[in-house]
PDB file of C-alpha atoms and ligand atoms in Angstrom:
ATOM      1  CA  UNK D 152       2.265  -8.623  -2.856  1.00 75.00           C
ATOM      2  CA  UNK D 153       0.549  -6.304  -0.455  1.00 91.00           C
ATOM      3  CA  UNK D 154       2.707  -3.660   1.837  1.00 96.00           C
ATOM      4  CA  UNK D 155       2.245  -3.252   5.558  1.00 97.00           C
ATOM      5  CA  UNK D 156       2.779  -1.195   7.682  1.00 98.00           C
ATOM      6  CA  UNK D 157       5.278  -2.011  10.661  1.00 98.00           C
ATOM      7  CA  UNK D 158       5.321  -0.504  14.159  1.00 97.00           C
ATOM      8  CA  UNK D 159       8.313   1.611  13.532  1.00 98.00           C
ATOM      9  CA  UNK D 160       5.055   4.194  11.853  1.00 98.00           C
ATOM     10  CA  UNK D 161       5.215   7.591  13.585  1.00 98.00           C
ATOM     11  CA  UNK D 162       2.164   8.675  12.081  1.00 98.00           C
ATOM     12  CA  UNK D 163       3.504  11.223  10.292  1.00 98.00           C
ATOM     13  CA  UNK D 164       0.391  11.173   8.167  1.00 98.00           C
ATOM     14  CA  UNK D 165       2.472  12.002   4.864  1.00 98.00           C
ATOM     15  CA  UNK D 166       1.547   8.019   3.437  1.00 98.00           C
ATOM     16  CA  UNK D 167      -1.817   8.243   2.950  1.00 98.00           C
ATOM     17  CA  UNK D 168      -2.956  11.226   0.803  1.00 98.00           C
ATOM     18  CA  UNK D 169      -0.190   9.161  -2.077  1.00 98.00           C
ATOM     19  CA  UNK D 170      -2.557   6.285  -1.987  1.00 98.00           C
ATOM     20  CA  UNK D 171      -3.571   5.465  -5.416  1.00 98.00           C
ATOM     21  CA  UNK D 172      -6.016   3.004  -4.371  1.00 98.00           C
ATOM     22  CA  UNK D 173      -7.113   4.490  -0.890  1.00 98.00           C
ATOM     23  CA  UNK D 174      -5.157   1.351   0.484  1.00 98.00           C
ATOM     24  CA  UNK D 175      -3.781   3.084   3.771  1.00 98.00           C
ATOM     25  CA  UNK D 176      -5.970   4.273   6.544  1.00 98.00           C
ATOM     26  CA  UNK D 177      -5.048   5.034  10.129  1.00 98.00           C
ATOM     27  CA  UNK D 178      -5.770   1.741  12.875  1.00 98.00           C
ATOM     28  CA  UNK D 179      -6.053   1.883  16.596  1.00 97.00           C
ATOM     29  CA  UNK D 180      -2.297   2.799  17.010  1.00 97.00           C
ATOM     30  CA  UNK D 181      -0.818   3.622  13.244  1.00 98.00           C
ATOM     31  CA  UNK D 182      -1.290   3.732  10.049  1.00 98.00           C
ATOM     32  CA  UNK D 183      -2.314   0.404   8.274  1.00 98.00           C
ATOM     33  CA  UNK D 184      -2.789  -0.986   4.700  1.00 98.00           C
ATOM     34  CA  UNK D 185      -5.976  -2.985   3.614  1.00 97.00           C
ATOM     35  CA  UNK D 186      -4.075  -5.477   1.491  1.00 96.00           C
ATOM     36  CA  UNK D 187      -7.033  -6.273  -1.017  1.00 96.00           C
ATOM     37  CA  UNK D 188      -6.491  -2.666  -1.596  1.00 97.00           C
ATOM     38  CA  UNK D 189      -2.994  -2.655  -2.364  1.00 98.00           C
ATOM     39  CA  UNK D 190      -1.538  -3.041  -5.501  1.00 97.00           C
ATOM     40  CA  UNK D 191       2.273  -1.666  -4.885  1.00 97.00           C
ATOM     41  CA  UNK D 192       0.768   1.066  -7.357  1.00 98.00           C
ATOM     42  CA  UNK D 193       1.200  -1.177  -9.883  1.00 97.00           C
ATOM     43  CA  UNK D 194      -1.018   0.130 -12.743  1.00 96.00           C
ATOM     44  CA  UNK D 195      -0.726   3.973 -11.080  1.00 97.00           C
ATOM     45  CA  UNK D 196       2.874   4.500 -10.765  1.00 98.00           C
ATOM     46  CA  UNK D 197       6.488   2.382 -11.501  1.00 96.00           C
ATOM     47  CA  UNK D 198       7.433   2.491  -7.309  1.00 97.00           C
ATOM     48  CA  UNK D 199       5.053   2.339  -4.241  1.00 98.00           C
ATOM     49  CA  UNK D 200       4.387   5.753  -3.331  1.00 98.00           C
ATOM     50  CA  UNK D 201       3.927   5.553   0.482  1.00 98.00           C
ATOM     51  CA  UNK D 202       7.053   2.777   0.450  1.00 98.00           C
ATOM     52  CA  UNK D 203       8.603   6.391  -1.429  1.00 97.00           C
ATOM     53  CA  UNK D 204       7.822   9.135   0.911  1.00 98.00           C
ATOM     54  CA  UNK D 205       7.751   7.232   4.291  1.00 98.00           C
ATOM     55  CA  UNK D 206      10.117   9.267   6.371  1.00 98.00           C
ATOM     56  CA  UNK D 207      11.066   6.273   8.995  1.00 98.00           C
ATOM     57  CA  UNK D 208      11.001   3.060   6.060  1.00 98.00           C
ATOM     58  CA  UNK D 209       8.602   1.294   7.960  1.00 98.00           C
ATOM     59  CA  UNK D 210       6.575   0.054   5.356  1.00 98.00           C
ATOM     60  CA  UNK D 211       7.552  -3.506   3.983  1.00 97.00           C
ATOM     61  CA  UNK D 212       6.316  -6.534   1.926  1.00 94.00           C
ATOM     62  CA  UNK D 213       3.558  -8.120   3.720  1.00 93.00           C
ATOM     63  CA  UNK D 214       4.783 -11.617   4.206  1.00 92.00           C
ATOM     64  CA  UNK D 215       1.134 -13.108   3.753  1.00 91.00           C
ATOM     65  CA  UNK D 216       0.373 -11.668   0.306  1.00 89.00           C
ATOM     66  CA  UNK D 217       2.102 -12.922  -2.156  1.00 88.00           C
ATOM     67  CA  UNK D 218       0.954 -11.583  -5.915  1.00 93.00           C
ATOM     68  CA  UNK D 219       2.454 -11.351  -8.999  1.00 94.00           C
ATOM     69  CA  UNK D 220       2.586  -8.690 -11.556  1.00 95.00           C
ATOM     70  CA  UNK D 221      -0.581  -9.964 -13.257  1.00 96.00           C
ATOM     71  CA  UNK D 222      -2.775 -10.607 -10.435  1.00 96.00           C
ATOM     72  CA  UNK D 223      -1.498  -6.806  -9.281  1.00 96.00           C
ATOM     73  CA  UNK D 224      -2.805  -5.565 -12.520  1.00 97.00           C
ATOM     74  CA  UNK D 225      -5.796  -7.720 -12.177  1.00 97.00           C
ATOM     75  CA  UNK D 226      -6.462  -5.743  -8.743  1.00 97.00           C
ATOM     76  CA  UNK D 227      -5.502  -2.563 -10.437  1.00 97.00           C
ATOM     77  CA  UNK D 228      -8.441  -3.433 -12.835  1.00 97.00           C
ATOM     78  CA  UNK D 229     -10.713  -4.364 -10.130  1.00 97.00           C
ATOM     79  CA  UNK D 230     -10.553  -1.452  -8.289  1.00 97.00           C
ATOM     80  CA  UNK D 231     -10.678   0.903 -11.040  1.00 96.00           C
ATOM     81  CA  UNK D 232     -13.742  -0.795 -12.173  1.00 94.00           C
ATOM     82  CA  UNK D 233     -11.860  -1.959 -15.585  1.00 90.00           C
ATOM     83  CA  UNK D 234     -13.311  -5.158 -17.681  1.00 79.00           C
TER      84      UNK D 234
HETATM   85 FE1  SF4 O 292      -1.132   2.476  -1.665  1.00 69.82          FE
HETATM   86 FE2  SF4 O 292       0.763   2.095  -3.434  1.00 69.82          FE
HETATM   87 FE3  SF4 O 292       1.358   2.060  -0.848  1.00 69.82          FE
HETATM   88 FE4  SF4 O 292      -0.043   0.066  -1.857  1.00 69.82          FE
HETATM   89  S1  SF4 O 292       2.072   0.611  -2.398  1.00 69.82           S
HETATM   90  S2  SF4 O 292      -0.491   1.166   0.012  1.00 69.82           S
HETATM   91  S3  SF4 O 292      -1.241   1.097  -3.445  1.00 69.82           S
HETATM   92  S4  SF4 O 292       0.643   3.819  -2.017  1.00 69.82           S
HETATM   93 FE1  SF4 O 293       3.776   5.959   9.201  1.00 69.82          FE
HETATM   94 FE2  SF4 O 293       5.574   6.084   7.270  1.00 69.82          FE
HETATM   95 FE3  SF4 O 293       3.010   6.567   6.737  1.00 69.82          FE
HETATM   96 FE4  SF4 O 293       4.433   8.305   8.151  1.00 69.82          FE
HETATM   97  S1  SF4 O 293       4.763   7.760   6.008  1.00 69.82           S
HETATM   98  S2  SF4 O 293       2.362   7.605   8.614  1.00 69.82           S
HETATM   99  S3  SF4 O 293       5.769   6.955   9.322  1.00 69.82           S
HETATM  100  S4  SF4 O 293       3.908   4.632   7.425  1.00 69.82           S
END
């Protein structure tokens, strides 16, 4: 699965320099994750870094993507421009 982002965000800005993947970038209002850039760090670190520092735990499961470990890694691979 993908995070996201919920409205509780205070824009603390501290989420997005962790970013691995350059997944989180700030929207109209908060801060938001590009799910097809999301891997939940799999393949960079063992826990989601921005789930990690967020201050306010607003950042969640995304109830729309729904990966598994491989197709994670797969992603991982994808963006890291890995055969
Ligand atoms: Fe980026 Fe990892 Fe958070 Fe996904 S879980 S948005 S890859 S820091
Ligand atoms: Fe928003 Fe949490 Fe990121 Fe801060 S760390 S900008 S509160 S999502």
């Amino acid at each position: 699965m993908a995070l996201r982002i919920t409205d509780e965000c205070i824009n603390c800005d501290v989420c997005e320099p962790q970013c691995p993947n350059d997944a989180i970038y700030m929207g109209p209002q908060i801060y938001e994750i590009a799910p097809e850039r999301c891997t939940e760090c799999v393949g960079h670190h063992d826990e989601p870094q921005c789930k990690v520092v967020c201050p306010v735990e607003c950042i969640t499961l995304h109830p729309d993507w729904h990966e598994g470990q491989d197709a994670l890694m797969a992603k991982y691979r994808r963006l890291t421009g890995q055969p």
